PDB file of C-alpha atoms and ligand atoms in Angstrom:
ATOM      1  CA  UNK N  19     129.329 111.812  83.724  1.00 40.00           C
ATOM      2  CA  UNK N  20     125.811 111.325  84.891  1.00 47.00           C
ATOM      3  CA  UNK N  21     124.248 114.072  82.849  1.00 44.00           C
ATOM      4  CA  UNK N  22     123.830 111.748  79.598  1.00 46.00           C
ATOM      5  CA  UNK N  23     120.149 109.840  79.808  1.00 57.00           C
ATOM      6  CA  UNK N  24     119.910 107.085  77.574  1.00 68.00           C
ATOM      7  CA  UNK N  25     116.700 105.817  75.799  1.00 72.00           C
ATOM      8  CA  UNK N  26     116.134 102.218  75.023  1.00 78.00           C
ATOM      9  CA  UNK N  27     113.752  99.846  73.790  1.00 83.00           C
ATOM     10  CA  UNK N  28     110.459  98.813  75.505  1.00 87.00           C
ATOM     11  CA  UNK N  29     110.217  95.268  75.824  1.00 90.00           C
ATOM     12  CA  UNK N  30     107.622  93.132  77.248  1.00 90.00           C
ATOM     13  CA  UNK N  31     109.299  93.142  80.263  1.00 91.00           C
ATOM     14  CA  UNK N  32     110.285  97.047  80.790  1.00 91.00           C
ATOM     15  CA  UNK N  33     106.523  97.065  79.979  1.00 92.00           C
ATOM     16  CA  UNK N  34     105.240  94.326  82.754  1.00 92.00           C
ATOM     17  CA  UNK N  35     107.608  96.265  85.263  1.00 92.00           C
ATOM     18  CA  UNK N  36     106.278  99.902  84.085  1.00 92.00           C
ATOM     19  CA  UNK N  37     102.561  98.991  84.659  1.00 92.00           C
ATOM     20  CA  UNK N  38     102.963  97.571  88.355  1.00 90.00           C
ATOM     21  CA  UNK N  39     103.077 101.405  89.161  1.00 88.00           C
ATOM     22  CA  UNK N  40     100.189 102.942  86.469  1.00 87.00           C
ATOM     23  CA  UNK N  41      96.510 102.141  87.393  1.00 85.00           C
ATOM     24  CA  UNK N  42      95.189 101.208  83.898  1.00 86.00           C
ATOM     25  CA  UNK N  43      97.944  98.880  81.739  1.00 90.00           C
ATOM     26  CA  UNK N  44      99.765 101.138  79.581  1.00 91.00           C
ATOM     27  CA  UNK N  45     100.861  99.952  75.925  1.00 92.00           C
ATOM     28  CA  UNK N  46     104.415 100.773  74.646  1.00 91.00           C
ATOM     29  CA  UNK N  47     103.518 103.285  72.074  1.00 92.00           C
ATOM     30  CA  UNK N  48     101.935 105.464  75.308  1.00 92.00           C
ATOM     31  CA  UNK N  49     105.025 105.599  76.856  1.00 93.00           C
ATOM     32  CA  UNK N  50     108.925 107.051  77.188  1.00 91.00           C
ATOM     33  CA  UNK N  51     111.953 105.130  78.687  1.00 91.00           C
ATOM     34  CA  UNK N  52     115.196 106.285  79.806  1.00 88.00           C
ATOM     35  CA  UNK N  53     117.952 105.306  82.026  1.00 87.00           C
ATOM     36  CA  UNK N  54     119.804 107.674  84.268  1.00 86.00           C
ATOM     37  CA  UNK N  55     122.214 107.865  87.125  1.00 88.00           C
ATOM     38  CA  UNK N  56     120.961 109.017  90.485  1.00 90.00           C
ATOM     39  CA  UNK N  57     123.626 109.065  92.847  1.00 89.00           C
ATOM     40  CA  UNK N  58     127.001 107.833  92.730  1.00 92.00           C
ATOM     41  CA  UNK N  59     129.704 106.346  95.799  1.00 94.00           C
ATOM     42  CA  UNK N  60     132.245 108.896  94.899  1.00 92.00           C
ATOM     43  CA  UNK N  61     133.549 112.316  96.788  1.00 92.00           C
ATOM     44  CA  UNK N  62     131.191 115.094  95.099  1.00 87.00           C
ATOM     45  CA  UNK N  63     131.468 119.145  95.169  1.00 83.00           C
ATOM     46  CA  UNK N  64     130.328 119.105  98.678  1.00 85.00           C
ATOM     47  CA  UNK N  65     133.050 116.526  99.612  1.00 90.00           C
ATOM     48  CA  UNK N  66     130.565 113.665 100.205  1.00 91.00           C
ATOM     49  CA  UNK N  67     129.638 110.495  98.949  1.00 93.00           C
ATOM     50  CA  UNK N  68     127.238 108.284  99.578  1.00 94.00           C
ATOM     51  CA  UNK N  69     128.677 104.716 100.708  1.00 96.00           C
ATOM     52  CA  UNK N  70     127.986 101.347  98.722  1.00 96.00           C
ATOM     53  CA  UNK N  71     125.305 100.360 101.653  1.00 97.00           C
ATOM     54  CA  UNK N  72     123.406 103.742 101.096  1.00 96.00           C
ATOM     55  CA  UNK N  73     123.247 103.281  97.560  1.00 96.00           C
ATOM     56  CA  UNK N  74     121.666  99.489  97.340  1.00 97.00           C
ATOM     57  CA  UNK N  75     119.296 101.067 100.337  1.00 97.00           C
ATOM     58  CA  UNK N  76     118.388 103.928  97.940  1.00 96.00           C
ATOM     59  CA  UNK N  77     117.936 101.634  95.290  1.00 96.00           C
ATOM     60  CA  UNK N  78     115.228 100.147  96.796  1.00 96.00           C
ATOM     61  CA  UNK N  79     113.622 103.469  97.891  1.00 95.00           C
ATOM     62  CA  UNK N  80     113.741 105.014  94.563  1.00 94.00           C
ATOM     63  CA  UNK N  81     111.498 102.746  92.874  1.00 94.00           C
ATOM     64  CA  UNK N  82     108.359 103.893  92.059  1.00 92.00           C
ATOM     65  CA  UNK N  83     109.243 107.435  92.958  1.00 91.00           C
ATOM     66  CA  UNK N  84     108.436 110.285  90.943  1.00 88.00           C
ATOM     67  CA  UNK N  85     110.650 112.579  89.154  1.00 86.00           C
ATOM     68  CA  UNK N  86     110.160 116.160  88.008  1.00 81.00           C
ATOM     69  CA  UNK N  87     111.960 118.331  85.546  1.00 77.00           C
ATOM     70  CA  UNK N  88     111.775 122.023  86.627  1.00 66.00           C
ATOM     71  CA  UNK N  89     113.601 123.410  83.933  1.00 54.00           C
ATOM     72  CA  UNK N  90     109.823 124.676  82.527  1.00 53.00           C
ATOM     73  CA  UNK N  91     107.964 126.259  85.165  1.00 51.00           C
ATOM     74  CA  UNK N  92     104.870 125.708  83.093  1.00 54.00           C
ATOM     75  CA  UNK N  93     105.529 122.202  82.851  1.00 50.00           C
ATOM     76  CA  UNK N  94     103.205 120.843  85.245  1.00 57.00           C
ATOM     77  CA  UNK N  95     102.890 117.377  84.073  1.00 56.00           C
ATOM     78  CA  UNK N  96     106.128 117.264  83.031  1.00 73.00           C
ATOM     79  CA  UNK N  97     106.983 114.057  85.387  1.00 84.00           C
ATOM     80  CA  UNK N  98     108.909 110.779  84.980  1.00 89.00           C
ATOM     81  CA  UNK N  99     108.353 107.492  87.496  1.00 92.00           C
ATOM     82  CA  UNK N 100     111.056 105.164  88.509  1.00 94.00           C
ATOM     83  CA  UNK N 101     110.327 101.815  87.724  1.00 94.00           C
ATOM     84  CA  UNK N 102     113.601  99.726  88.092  1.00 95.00           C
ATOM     85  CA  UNK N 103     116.961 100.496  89.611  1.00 96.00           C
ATOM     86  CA  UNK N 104     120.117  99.079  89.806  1.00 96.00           C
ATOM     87  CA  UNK N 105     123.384  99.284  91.792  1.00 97.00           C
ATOM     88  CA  UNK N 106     126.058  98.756  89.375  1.00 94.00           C
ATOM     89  CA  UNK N 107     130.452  98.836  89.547  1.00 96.00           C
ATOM     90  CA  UNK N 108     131.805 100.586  86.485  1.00 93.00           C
ATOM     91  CA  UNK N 109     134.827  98.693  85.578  1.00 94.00           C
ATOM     92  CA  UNK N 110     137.974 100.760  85.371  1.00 93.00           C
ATOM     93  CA  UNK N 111     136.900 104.084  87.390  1.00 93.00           C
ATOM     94  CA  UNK N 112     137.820 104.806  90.681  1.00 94.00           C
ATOM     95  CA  UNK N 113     136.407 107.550  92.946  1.00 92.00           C
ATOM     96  CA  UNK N 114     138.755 110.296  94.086  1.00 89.00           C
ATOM     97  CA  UNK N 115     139.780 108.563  97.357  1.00 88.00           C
ATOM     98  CA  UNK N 116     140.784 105.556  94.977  1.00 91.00           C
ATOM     99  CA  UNK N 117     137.829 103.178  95.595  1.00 93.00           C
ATOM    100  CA  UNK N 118     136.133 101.222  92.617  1.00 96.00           C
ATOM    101  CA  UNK N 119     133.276 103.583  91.634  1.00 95.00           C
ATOM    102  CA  UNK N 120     129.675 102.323  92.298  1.00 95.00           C
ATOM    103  CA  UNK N 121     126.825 103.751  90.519  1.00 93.00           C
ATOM    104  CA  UNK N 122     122.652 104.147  90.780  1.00 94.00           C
ATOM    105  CA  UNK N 123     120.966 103.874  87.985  1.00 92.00           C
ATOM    106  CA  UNK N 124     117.420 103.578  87.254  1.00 92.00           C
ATOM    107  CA  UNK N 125     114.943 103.276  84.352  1.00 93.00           C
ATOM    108  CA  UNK N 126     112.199 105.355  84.115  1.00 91.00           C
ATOM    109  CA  UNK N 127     108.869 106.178  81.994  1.00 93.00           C
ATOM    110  CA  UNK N 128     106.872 108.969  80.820  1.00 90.00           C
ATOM    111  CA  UNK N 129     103.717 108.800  79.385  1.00 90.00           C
ATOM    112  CA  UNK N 130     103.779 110.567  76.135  1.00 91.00           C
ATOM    113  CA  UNK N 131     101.407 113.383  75.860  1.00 89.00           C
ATOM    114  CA  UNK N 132     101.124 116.580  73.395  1.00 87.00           C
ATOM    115  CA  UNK N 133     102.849 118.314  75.946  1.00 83.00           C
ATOM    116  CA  UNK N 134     106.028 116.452  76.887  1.00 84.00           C
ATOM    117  CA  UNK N 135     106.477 115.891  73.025  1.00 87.00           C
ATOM    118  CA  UNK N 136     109.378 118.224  73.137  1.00 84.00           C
ATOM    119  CA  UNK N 137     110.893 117.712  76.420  1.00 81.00           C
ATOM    120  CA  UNK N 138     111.089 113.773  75.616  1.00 85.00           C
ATOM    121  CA  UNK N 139     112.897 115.057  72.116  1.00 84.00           C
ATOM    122  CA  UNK N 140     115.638 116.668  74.339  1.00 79.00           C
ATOM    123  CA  UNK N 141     116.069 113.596  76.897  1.00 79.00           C
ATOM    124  CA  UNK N 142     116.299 111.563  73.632  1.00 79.00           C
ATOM    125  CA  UNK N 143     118.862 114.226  72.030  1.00 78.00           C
ATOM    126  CA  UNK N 144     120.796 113.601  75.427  1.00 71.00           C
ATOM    127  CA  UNK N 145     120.748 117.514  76.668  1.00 66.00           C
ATOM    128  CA  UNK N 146     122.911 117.594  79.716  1.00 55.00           C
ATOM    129  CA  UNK N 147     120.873 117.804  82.686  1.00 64.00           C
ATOM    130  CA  UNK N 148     121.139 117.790  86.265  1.00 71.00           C
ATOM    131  CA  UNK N 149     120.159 114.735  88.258  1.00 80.00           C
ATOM    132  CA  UNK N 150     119.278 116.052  92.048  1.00 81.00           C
ATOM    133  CA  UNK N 151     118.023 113.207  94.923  1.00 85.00           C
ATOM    134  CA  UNK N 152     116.248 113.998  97.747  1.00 84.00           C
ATOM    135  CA  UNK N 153     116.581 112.139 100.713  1.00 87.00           C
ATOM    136  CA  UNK N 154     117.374 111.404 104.711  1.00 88.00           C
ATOM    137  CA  UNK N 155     120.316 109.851 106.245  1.00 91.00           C
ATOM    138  CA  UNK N 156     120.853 108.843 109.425  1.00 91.00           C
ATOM    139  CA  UNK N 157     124.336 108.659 109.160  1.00 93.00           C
ATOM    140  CA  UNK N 158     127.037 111.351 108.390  1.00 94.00           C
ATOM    141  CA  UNK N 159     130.873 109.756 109.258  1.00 96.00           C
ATOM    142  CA  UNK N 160     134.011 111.955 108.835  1.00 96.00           C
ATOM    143  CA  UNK N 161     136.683 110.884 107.154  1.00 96.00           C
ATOM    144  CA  UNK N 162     139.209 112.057 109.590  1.00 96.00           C
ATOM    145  CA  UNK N 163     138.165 110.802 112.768  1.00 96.00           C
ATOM    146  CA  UNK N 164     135.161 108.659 112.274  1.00 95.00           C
ATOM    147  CA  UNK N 165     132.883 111.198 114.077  1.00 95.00           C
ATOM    148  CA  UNK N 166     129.057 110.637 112.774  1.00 94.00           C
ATOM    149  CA  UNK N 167     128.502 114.577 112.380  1.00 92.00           C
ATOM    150  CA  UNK N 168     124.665 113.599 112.557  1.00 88.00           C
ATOM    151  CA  UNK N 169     124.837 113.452 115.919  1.00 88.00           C
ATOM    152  CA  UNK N 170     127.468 115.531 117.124  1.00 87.00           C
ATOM    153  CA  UNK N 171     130.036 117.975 115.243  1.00 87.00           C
ATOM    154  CA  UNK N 172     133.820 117.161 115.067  1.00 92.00           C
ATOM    155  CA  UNK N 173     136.498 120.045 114.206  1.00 93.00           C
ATOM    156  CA  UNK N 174     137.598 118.822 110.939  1.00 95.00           C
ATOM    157  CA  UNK N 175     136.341 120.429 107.877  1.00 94.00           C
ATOM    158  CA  UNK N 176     135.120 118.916 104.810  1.00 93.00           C
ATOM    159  CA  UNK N 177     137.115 119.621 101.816  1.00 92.00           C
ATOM    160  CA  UNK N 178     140.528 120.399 104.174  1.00 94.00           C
ATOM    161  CA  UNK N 179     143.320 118.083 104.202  1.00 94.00           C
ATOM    162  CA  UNK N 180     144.539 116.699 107.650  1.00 94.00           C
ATOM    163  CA  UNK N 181     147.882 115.470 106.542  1.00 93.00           C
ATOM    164  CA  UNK N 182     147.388 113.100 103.429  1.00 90.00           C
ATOM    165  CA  UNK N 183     143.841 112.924 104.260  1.00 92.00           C
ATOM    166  CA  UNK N 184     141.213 114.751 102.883  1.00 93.00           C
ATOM    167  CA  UNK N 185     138.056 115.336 104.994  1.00 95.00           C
ATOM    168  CA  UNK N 186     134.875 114.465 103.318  1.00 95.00           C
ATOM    169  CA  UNK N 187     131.750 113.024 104.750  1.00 94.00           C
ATOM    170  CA  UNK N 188     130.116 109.773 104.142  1.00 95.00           C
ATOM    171  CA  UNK N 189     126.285 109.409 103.663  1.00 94.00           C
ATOM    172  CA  UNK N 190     125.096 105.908 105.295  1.00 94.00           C
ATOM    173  CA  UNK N 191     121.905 104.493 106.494  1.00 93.00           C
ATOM    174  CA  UNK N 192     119.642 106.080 104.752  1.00 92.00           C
ATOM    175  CA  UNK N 193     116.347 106.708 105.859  1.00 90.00           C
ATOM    176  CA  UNK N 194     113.612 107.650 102.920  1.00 88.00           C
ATOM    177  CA  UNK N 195     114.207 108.820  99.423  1.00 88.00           C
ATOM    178  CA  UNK N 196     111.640 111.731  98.799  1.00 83.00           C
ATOM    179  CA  UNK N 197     111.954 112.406  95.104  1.00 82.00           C
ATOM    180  CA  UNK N 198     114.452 113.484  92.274  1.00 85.00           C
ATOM    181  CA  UNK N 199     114.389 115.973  89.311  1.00 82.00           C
ATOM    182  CA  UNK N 200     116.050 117.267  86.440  1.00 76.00           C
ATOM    183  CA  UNK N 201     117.802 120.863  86.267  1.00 69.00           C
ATOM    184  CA  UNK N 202     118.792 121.745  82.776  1.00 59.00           C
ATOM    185  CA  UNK N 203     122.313 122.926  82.941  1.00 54.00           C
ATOM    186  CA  UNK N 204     123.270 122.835  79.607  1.00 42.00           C
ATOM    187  CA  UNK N 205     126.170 125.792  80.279  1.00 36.00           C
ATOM    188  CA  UNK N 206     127.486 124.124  83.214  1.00 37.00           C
ATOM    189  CA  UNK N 207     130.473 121.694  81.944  1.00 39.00           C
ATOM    190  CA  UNK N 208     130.754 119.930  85.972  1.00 42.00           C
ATOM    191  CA  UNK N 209     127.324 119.660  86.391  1.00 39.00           C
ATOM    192  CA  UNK N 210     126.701 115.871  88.142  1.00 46.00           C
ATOM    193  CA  UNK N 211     124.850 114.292  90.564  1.00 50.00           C
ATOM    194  CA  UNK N 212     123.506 116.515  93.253  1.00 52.00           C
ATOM    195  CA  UNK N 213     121.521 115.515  96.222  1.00 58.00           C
ATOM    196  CA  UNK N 214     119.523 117.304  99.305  1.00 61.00           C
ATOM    197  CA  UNK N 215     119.501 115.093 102.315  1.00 60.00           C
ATOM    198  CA  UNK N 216     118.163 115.842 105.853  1.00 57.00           C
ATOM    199  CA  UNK N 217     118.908 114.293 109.088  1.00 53.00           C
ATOM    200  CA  UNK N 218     116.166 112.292 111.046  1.00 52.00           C
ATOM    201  CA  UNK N 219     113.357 113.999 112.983  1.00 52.00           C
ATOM    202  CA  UNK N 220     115.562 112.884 115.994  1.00 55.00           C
ATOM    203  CA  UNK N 221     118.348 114.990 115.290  1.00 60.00           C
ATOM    204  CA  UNK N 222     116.158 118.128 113.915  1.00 63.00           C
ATOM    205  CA  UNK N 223     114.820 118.442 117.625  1.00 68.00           C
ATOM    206  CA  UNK N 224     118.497 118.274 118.800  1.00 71.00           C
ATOM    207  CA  UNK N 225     119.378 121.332 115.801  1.00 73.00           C
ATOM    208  CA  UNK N 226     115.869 123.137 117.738  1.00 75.00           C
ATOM    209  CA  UNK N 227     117.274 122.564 120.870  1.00 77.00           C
ATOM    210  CA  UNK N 228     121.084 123.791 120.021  1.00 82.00           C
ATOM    211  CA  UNK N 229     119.394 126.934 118.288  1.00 82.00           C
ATOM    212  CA  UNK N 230     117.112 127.724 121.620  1.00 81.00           C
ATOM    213  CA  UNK N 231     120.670 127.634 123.971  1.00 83.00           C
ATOM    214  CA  UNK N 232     122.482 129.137 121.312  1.00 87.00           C
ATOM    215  CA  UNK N 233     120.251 131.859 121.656  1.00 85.00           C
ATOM    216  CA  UNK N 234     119.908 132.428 124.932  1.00 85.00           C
ATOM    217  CA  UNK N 235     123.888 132.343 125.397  1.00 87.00           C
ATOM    218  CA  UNK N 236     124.314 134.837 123.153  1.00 87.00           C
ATOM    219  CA  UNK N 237     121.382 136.950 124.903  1.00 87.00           C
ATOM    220  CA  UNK N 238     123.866 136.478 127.844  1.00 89.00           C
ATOM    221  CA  UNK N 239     126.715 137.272 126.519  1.00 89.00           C
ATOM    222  CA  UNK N 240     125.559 140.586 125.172  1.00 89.00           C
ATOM    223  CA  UNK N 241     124.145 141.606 128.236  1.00 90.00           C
ATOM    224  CA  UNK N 242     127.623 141.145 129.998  1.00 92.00           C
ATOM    225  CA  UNK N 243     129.069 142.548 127.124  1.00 91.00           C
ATOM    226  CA  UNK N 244     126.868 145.593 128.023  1.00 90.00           C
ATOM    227  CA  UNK N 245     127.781 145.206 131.534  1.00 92.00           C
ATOM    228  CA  UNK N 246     131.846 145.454 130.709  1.00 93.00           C
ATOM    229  CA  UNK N 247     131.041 148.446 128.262  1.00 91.00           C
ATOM    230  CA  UNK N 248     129.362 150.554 131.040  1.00 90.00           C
ATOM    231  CA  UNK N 249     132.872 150.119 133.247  1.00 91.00           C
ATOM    232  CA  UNK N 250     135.184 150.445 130.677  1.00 90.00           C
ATOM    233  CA  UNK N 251     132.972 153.824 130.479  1.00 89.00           C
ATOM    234  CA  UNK N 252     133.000 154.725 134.385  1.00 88.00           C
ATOM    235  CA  UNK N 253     136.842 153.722 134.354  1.00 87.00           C
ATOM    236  CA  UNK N 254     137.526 156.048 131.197  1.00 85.00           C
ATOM    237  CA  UNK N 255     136.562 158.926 133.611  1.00 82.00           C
ATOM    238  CA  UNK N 256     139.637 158.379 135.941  1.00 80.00           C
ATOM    239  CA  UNK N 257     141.838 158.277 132.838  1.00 76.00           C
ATOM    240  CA  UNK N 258     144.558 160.549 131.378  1.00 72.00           C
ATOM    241  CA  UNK N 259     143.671 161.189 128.781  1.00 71.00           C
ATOM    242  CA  UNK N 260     139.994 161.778 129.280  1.00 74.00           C
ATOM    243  CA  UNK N 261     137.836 159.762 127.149  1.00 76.00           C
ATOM    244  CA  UNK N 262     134.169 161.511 126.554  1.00 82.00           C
ATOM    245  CA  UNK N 263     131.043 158.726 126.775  1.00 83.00           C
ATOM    246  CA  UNK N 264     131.213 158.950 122.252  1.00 86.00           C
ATOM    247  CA  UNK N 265     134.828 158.312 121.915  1.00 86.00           C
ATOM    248  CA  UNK N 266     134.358 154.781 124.620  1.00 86.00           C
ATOM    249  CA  UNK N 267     131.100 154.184 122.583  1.00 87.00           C
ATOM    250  CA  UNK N 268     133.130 154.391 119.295  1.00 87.00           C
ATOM    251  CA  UNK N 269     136.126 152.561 120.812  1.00 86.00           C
ATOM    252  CA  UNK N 270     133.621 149.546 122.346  1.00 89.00           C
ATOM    253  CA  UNK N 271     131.400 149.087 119.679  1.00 85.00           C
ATOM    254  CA  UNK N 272     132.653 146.559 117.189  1.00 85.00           C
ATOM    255  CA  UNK N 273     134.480 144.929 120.307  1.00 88.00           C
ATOM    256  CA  UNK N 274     133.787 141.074 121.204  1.00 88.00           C
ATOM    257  CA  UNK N 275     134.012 140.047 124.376  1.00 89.00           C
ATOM    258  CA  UNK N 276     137.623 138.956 124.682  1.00 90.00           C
ATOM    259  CA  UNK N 277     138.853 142.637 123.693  1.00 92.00           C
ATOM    260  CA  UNK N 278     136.624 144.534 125.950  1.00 93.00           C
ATOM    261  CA  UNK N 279     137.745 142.534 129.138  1.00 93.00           C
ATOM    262  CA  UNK N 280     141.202 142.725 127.189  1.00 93.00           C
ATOM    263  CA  UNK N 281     140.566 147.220 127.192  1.00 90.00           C
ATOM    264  CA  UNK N 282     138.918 146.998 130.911  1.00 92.00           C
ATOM    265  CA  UNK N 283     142.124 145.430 132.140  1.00 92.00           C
ATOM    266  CA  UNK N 284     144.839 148.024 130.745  1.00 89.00           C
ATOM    267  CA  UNK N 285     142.222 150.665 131.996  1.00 87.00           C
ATOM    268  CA  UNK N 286     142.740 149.711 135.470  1.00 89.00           C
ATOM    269  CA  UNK N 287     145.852 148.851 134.839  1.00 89.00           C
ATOM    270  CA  UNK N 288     146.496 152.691 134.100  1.00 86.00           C
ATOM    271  CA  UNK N 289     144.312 153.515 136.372  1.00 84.00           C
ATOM    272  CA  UNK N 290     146.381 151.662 139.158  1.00 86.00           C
ATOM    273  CA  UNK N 291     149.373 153.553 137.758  1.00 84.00           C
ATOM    274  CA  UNK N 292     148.317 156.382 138.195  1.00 80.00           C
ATOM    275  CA  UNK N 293     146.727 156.708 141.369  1.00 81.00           C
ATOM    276  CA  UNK N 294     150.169 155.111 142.354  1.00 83.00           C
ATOM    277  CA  UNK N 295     152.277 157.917 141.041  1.00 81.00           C
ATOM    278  CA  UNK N 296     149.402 160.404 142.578  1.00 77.00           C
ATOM    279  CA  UNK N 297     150.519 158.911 145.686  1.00 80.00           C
ATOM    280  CA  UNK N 298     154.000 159.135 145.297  1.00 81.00           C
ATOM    281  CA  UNK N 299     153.515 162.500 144.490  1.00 77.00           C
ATOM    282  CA  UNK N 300     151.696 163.209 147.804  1.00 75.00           C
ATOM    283  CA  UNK N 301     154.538 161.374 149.701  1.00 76.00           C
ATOM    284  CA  UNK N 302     156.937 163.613 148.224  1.00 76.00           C
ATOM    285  CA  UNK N 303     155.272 166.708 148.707  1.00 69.00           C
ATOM    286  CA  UNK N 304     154.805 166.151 152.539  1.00 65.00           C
ATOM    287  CA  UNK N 305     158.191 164.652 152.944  1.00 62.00           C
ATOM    288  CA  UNK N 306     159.689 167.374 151.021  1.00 57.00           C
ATOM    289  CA  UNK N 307     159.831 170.421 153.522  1.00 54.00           C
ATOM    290  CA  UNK N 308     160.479 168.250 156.607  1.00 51.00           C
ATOM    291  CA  UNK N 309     164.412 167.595 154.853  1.00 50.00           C
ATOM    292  CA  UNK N 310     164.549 170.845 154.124  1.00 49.00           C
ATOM    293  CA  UNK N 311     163.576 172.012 157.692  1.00 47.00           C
ATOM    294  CA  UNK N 312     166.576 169.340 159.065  1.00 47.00           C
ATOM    295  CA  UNK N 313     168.700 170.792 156.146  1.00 47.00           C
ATOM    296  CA  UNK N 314     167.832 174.240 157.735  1.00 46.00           C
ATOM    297  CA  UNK N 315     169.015 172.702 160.794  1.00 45.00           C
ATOM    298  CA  UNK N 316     172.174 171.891 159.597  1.00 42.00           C
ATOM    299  CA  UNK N 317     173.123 174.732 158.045  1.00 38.00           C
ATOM    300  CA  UNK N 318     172.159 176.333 161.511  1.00 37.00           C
TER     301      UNK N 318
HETATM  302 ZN1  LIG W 426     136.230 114.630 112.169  1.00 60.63          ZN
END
């Protein structure tokens, strides 16, 4: 698993590549190493991975970024900077869709101070902790049909199975790495790789815009839902039984749309009935006496 952060030794190299990113050269006794995994090309706990592309892309990204562990609230210092990565296959494991597995690793440093004394004893005691990545993608493909869900939804649902197929989502093209941190999750036996991602700007305006319609249809909709209560209520008047205004208010309330057309139409259906057999009724009265009267005649 990815939890496991390994220490190792500060050569004259890890040192030349640490102190590209510090502003005065730093001397290995001032500082920390450790490697860790970032992200990883297989299907995670939100069914979706990042593809092989998006990791060498993040790779590159992740350097020089700065990590934070927010395990200790009042560890405010208490940050690590990237200062190599690497894109590496680990022979022998496959991700759950069967693919070789593909890794990100990276090295980073801390500069040892009084106050990270004991935080860099845990990373070096190899506590399990959380490694979460921040970034944007502009790319978010379904496995199913191919969709990229960035842009525009599809039906299928990640973590279903269509078939054989199970529907999970891959990360590509991605667009900035923002930052990473440690959570310490030392209960949590799955804990892995987690990551935050965001779409572009691009399609943010697009989740605006859906929001503002969304709105507004549903602004509609209640107000003809409103419309459909009030006669359902004027038709519950001509009914047998009698509704009162309360019992249609109790009967319409929880109601979506399809069931109040769905109670509108049987109560003019009834309705219709009933003025029908009213009618009948009338018929029968007035054409009542007139056989009688010829019946009269008859018997005459
Ligand atoms: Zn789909």
């Amino acid at each position: 698993m990815h939890q496991t952060q390994k220490s190792f030794e500060i050569t004259d190299k890890v040192l030349e590549q640490v102190n590209r990113y510090t502003v005065e050269p730093l001397e290995a006794k001032d500082i920390y190493c450790f490697s860790l995994t970032l992200c990883d090309n297989d299907i995670d706990r939100d069914c979706e991975r990042f593809s092989l592309s998006a990791l060498k892309e993040l790779a590159v990204m992740f350097c020089g970024k700065s990590g934070i562990f927010d395990h200790d609230p009042k560890g405010m210092n208490q940050t690590a900077r990237i200062f190599d990565t690497a894109v590496a296959k680990v022979e022998g494991r496959l991700t759950l869709d069967g693919q070789p597995y593909y890794a990100l690793t990276a090295k980073a440093y801390m500069v040892r101070t009084a106050a990270n004394a004991d935080l860099i004893k845990e990373i070096a005691g190899g506590i399990k902790k959380e490694v979460s990545v921040s970034c944007s993608v502009a790319k978010q493909l379904c496995s199913i049909c191919g969709a990229d869900r960035a842009k525009s939804a599809c039906a299928h649902v990640k973590g279903k199975r269509y078939g054989e197929k199970l529907c999970f989502v891959t990360l590509s093209e991605p667009t900035d790495a923002y930052e990473w941190s440690f959570v310490a999750v030392p209960a949590q036996p799955k804990a892995g790789v987690t990551k935050h991602y965001e779409s572009r700007r691009e399609d943010r305006n697009i989740v605006t815009k859906l929001k503002a319609e969304l709105g507004e249809t549903n602004r509609r909709l209640s107000a003809a839902a409103e419309f459909v209560k009030g006669e359902i209520l004027r038709l519950s008047y001509f009914c047998k039984p009698f509704y009162t205004a309360q019992e249609v208010a109790a009967m319409t309330e929880e109601m979506d749309m399809h069931r109040l057309i769905e109670l509108h139409k049987q109560l003019s259906k009834r309705i219709s009935r009933h003025s029908r057999e009213l009618d009948e009724e009338e018929r029968s009265f007035i054409t009542q006496p007139q056989q009688q009267e010829e019946n009269d005649e008859y018997t005459i």
